[in-house]
Amino acid sequence: MKTLGTLLMAACLSLLAACSNDDSSKAPNVSFETLTGDQFTMQDLRGQVVVLKFWATDCTTCVAQMPDTIQYYQTYHDQGYEVLGIAMAHDPESYVRNFTESRQLPFPVVLDKDGSIAKAFGDIRLTPTTFLVDKQGNIVRRYVGNYDKAAFTQSIERALAG
């Protein structure tokens, strides 16, 4: 019989492998509605490199990553790079709007009111979870938590060149 510690270790190793490995599957063709009322789908974003950042206003790592997310957006947006900030269903809309406005987020922010977007991307429950999607709509990488900034930048640049 396996001990609880052995099972937990196996689960953690599985999660780490899933978080850091390439995931060359198609991104689900979900629909988005931004806080400003714009509506589009993943299909509409084809031809661009897209980062989907699942985040929450009560997530300290999410908040700490936002300045870098803004910087990547400002650096690469003109080259066909898009960021979607997807606020988790538990986050009150007023908190998300306040955060978006006070931090002057330059990229679209979506409130996943019913959790359907998180569910479509593998039932996301941990934040931040970030997906890098290439121009053809393939998930190139999935990151949970913090990630190496230099490696992330290299992944963006490779996807933009592809």
PDB file of C-alpha atoms in Angstrom:
ATOM      1  CA  MET A   1       0.000   0.000   0.000  1.00  0.00           C
ATOM      2  CA  LYS A   2       1.320   3.428  -0.924  1.00  0.00           C
ATOM      3  CA  THR A   3       1.684   5.983   1.816  1.00  0.00           C
ATOM      4  CA  LEU A   4       0.040   9.377   1.658  1.00  0.00           C
ATOM      5  CA  GLY A   5       3.492  10.955   1.298  1.00  0.00           C
ATOM      6  CA  THR A   6       4.285   8.768  -1.706  1.00  0.00           C
ATOM      7  CA  LEU A   7       0.965   9.621  -3.331  1.00  0.00           C
ATOM      8  CA  LEU A   8       1.448  13.336  -2.692  1.00  0.00           C
ATOM      9  CA  MET A   9       4.981  13.218  -4.103  1.00  0.00           C
ATOM     10  CA  ALA A  10       3.727  11.446  -7.241  1.00  0.00           C
ATOM     11  CA  ALA A  11       0.943  14.013  -7.639  1.00  0.00           C
ATOM     12  CA  CYS A  12       3.390  16.908  -7.219  1.00  0.00           C
ATOM     13  CA  LEU A  13       5.820  15.446  -9.733  1.00  0.00           C
ATOM     14  CA  SER A  14       2.963  14.940 -12.195  1.00  0.00           C
ATOM     15  CA  LEU A  15       1.833  18.530 -11.729  1.00  0.00           C
ATOM     16  CA  LEU A  16       5.363  19.889 -12.177  1.00  0.00           C
ATOM     17  CA  ALA A  17       5.852  17.858 -15.341  1.00  0.00           C
ATOM     18  CA  ALA A  18       2.561  19.094 -16.728  1.00  0.00           C
ATOM     19  CA  CYS A  19       3.414  22.692 -15.878  1.00  0.00           C
ATOM     20  CA  SER A  20       6.789  22.791 -17.533  1.00  0.00           C
ATOM     21  CA  ASN A  21       6.440  20.526 -20.537  1.00  0.00           C
ATOM     22  CA  ASP A  22       5.609  21.584 -24.016  1.00  0.00           C
ATOM     23  CA  ASP A  23       1.924  21.075 -24.658  1.00  0.00           C
ATOM     24  CA  SER A  24       1.445  21.101 -28.401  1.00  0.00           C
ATOM     25  CA  SER A  25      -2.327  20.726 -28.395  1.00  0.00           C
ATOM     26  CA  LYS A  26      -4.812  23.133 -29.929  1.00  0.00           C
ATOM     27  CA  ALA A  27      -6.153  25.832 -27.655  1.00  0.00           C
ATOM     28  CA  PRO A  28      -9.910  25.379 -27.166  1.00  0.00           C
ATOM     29  CA  ASN A  29     -11.992  27.761 -29.251  1.00  0.00           C
ATOM     30  CA  VAL A  30     -13.628  29.547 -26.346  1.00  0.00           C
ATOM     31  CA  SER A  31     -15.437  32.882 -26.461  1.00  0.00           C
ATOM     32  CA  PHE A  32     -14.292  35.933 -24.542  1.00  0.00           C
ATOM     33  CA  GLU A  33     -15.992  39.125 -23.456  1.00  0.00           C
ATOM     34  CA  THR A  34     -13.679  41.812 -22.125  1.00  0.00           C
ATOM     35  CA  LEU A  35     -14.487  44.256 -19.355  1.00  0.00           C
ATOM     36  CA  THR A  36     -14.992  46.861 -22.099  1.00  0.00           C
ATOM     37  CA  GLY A  37     -17.585  44.679 -23.865  1.00  0.00           C
ATOM     38  CA  ASP A  38     -15.467  43.458 -26.796  1.00  0.00           C
ATOM     39  CA  GLN A  39     -16.307  39.909 -27.869  1.00  0.00           C
ATOM     40  CA  PHE A  40     -14.120  37.442 -29.768  1.00  0.00           C
ATOM     41  CA  THR A  41     -12.981  33.821 -29.830  1.00  0.00           C
ATOM     42  CA  MET A  42      -9.623  32.045 -29.838  1.00  0.00           C
ATOM     43  CA  GLN A  43     -10.191  31.476 -33.565  1.00  0.00           C
ATOM     44  CA  ASP A  44     -10.317  35.266 -34.038  1.00  0.00           C
ATOM     45  CA  LEU A  45      -6.814  35.483 -32.517  1.00  0.00           C
ATOM     46  CA  ARG A  46      -5.199  33.139 -35.068  1.00  0.00           C
ATOM     47  CA  GLY A  47      -2.157  34.723 -36.658  1.00  0.00           C
ATOM     48  CA  GLN A  48      -1.072  36.250 -33.348  1.00  0.00           C
ATOM     49  CA  VAL A  49       1.000  34.869 -30.491  1.00  0.00           C
ATOM     50  CA  VAL A  50      -1.330  34.919 -27.488  1.00  0.00           C
ATOM     51  CA  VAL A  51      -0.705  34.689 -23.762  1.00  0.00           C
ATOM     52  CA  LEU A  52      -3.691  33.697 -21.686  1.00  0.00           C
ATOM     53  CA  LYS A  53      -2.976  34.564 -18.072  1.00  0.00           C
ATOM     54  CA  PHE A  54      -5.435  33.112 -15.569  1.00  0.00           C
ATOM     55  CA  TRP A  55      -5.124  35.314 -12.490  1.00  0.00           C
ATOM     56  CA  ALA A  56      -6.923  36.677  -9.447  1.00  0.00           C
ATOM     57  CA  THR A  57      -6.740  39.920  -7.525  1.00  0.00           C
ATOM     58  CA  ASP A  58      -6.117  37.948  -4.296  1.00  0.00           C
ATOM     59  CA  CYS A  59      -3.149  36.051  -5.779  1.00  0.00           C
ATOM     60  CA  THR A  60       0.127  37.652  -4.638  1.00  0.00           C
ATOM     61  CA  THR A  61       2.167  35.972  -7.396  1.00  0.00           C
ATOM     62  CA  CYS A  62      -0.337  37.167 -10.015  1.00  0.00           C
ATOM     63  CA  VAL A  63      -0.087  40.737  -8.753  1.00  0.00           C
ATOM     64  CA  ALA A  64       3.720  40.522  -8.616  1.00  0.00           C
ATOM     65  CA  GLN A  65       3.855  39.275 -12.245  1.00  0.00           C
ATOM     66  CA  MET A  66       1.640  42.038 -13.684  1.00  0.00           C
ATOM     67  CA  PRO A  67       4.430  44.590 -14.266  1.00  0.00           C
ATOM     68  CA  ASP A  68       6.322  41.981 -16.330  1.00  0.00           C
ATOM     69  CA  THR A  69       3.132  41.021 -18.180  1.00  0.00           C
ATOM     70  CA  ILE A  70       2.588  44.699 -19.022  1.00  0.00           C
ATOM     71  CA  GLN A  71       6.210  45.040 -20.163  1.00  0.00           C
ATOM     72  CA  TYR A  72       6.014  41.981 -22.448  1.00  0.00           C
ATOM     73  CA  TYR A  73       2.786  43.334 -23.924  1.00  0.00           C
ATOM     74  CA  GLN A  74       4.314  46.753 -24.580  1.00  0.00           C
ATOM     75  CA  THR A  75       7.495  45.251 -26.042  1.00  0.00           C
ATOM     76  CA  TYR A  76       5.921  42.681 -28.354  1.00  0.00           C
ATOM     77  CA  HIS A  77       2.365  43.850 -29.109  1.00  0.00           C
ATOM     78  CA  ASP A  78       3.345  45.586 -32.356  1.00  0.00           C
ATOM     79  CA  GLN A  79       4.919  42.302 -33.521  1.00  0.00           C
ATOM     80  CA  GLY A  80       1.659  40.349 -33.256  1.00  0.00           C
ATOM     81  CA  TYR A  81       1.658  39.502 -29.542  1.00  0.00           C
ATOM     82  CA  GLU A  82      -1.567  39.640 -27.532  1.00  0.00           C
ATOM     83  CA  VAL A  83      -2.227  39.138 -23.838  1.00  0.00           C
ATOM     84  CA  LEU A  84      -5.571  38.210 -22.331  1.00  0.00           C
ATOM     85  CA  GLY A  85      -5.858  38.595 -18.586  1.00  0.00           C
ATOM     86  CA  ILE A  86      -8.511  36.083 -17.537  1.00  0.00           C
ATOM     87  CA  ALA A  87      -9.800  36.823 -14.048  1.00  0.00           C
ATOM     88  CA  MET A  88     -11.048  33.769 -12.187  1.00  0.00           C
ATOM     89  CA  ALA A  89     -14.756  33.273 -11.498  1.00  0.00           C
ATOM     90  CA  HIS A  90     -14.389  33.801  -7.722  1.00  0.00           C
ATOM     91  CA  ASP A  91     -13.019  37.314  -8.213  1.00  0.00           C
ATOM     92  CA  PRO A  92     -15.703  40.007  -7.784  1.00  0.00           C
ATOM     93  CA  GLU A  93     -16.097  42.070 -10.946  1.00  0.00           C
ATOM     94  CA  SER A  94     -15.622  45.307  -8.972  1.00  0.00           C
ATOM     95  CA  TYR A  95     -12.212  44.081  -7.736  1.00  0.00           C
ATOM     96  CA  VAL A  96     -11.132  43.102 -11.244  1.00  0.00           C
ATOM     97  CA  ARG A  97     -12.263  46.441 -12.690  1.00  0.00           C
ATOM     98  CA  ASN A  98     -10.519  48.372  -9.903  1.00  0.00           C
ATOM     99  CA  PHE A  99      -7.287  46.406 -10.378  1.00  0.00           C
ATOM    100  CA  THR A 100      -7.416  46.825 -14.164  1.00  0.00           C
ATOM    101  CA  GLU A 101      -7.973  50.573 -13.913  1.00  0.00           C
ATOM    102  CA  SER A 102      -5.587  51.299 -11.024  1.00  0.00           C
ATOM    103  CA  ARG A 103      -2.744  49.325 -12.664  1.00  0.00           C
ATOM    104  CA  GLN A 104      -3.660  50.693 -16.123  1.00  0.00           C
ATOM    105  CA  LEU A 105      -3.511  47.238 -17.698  1.00  0.00           C
ATOM    106  CA  PRO A 106      -3.000  47.879 -21.432  1.00  0.00           C
ATOM    107  CA  PHE A 107      -4.250  44.471 -22.554  1.00  0.00           C
ATOM    108  CA  PRO A 108      -7.790  43.056 -22.619  1.00  0.00           C
ATOM    109  CA  VAL A 109      -9.120  41.660 -19.341  1.00  0.00           C
ATOM    110  CA  VAL A 110     -11.845  39.020 -19.286  1.00  0.00           C
ATOM    111  CA  LEU A 111     -13.896  38.026 -16.252  1.00  0.00           C
ATOM    112  CA  ASP A 112     -14.529  34.265 -16.446  1.00  0.00           C
ATOM    113  CA  LYS A 113     -17.865  34.681 -14.646  1.00  0.00           C
ATOM    114  CA  ASP A 114     -19.012  31.072 -14.870  1.00  0.00           C
ATOM    115  CA  GLY A 115     -15.591  29.399 -14.943  1.00  0.00           C
ATOM    116  CA  SER A 116     -16.170  28.014 -18.440  1.00  0.00           C
ATOM    117  CA  ILE A 117     -12.900  29.370 -19.853  1.00  0.00           C
ATOM    118  CA  ALA A 118     -10.870  27.891 -16.989  1.00  0.00           C
ATOM    119  CA  LYS A 119     -12.718  24.595 -17.444  1.00  0.00           C
ATOM    120  CA  ALA A 120     -11.984  24.537 -21.207  1.00  0.00           C
ATOM    121  CA  PHE A 121      -8.248  24.961 -20.511  1.00  0.00           C
ATOM    122  CA  GLY A 122      -8.053  21.931 -18.213  1.00  0.00           C
ATOM    123  CA  ASP A 123     -10.132  23.077 -15.251  1.00  0.00           C
ATOM    124  CA  ILE A 124      -7.649  25.716 -14.079  1.00  0.00           C
ATOM    125  CA  ARG A 125      -7.770  26.203 -10.322  1.00  0.00           C
ATOM    126  CA  LEU A 126      -4.269  27.463  -9.512  1.00  0.00           C
ATOM    127  CA  THR A 127      -3.220  31.012 -10.259  1.00  0.00           C
ATOM    128  CA  PRO A 128      -1.301  32.261 -12.001  1.00  0.00           C
ATOM    129  CA  THR A 129      -1.592  29.769 -14.830  1.00  0.00           C
ATOM    130  CA  THR A 130      -0.287  31.070 -18.131  1.00  0.00           C
ATOM    131  CA  PHE A 131      -0.627  29.573 -21.600  1.00  0.00           C
ATOM    132  CA  LEU A 132       1.525  30.617 -24.552  1.00  0.00           C
ATOM    133  CA  VAL A 133      -0.353  29.986 -27.809  1.00  0.00           C
ATOM    134  CA  ASP A 134       1.343  30.191 -31.211  1.00  0.00           C
ATOM    135  CA  LYS A 135       0.028  31.813 -34.394  1.00  0.00           C
ATOM    136  CA  GLN A 136      -1.659  28.558 -35.467  1.00  0.00           C
ATOM    137  CA  GLY A 137      -3.586  28.261 -32.198  1.00  0.00           C
ATOM    138  CA  ASN A 138      -1.373  25.585 -30.637  1.00  0.00           C
ATOM    139  CA  ILE A 139      -0.546  25.695 -26.938  1.00  0.00           C
ATOM    140  CA  VAL A 140       3.236  25.984 -26.930  1.00  0.00           C
ATOM    141  CA  ARG A 141       3.810  26.130 -23.168  1.00  0.00           C
ATOM    142  CA  ARG A 142       1.853  26.112 -19.940  1.00  0.00           C
ATOM    143  CA  TYR A 143       3.263  27.728 -16.817  1.00  0.00           C
ATOM    144  CA  VAL A 144       1.911  27.524 -13.265  1.00  0.00           C
ATOM    145  CA  GLY A 145       3.241  30.006 -10.726  1.00  0.00           C
ATOM    146  CA  ASN A 146       6.498  31.814 -11.300  1.00  0.00           C
ATOM    147  CA  TYR A 147       8.636  31.139 -14.329  1.00  0.00           C
ATOM    148  CA  ASP A 148      12.087  32.071 -15.557  1.00  0.00           C
ATOM    149  CA  LYS A 149      11.749  35.476 -17.245  1.00  0.00           C
ATOM    150  CA  ALA A 150      14.580  34.936 -19.739  1.00  0.00           C
ATOM    151  CA  ALA A 151      13.201  31.570 -20.832  1.00  0.00           C
ATOM    152  CA  PHE A 152       9.691  33.039 -21.093  1.00  0.00           C
ATOM    153  CA  THR A 153      10.976  35.888 -23.274  1.00  0.00           C
ATOM    154  CA  GLN A 154      12.809  33.388 -25.504  1.00  0.00           C
ATOM    155  CA  SER A 155       9.589  31.377 -25.869  1.00  0.00           C
ATOM    156  CA  ILE A 156       7.697  34.521 -26.908  1.00  0.00           C
ATOM    157  CA  GLU A 157      10.357  35.452 -29.452  1.00  0.00           C
ATOM    158  CA  ARG A 158      10.468  31.914 -30.910  1.00  0.00           C
ATOM    159  CA  ALA A 159       6.692  31.902 -31.265  1.00  0.00           C
ATOM    160  CA  LEU A 160       6.706  35.326 -32.933  1.00  0.00           C
ATOM    161  CA  ALA A 161       9.390  34.167 -35.386  1.00  0.00           C
ATOM    162  CA  GLY A 162       7.422  31.005 -36.253  1.00  0.00           C
TER     163      GLY A 162
END
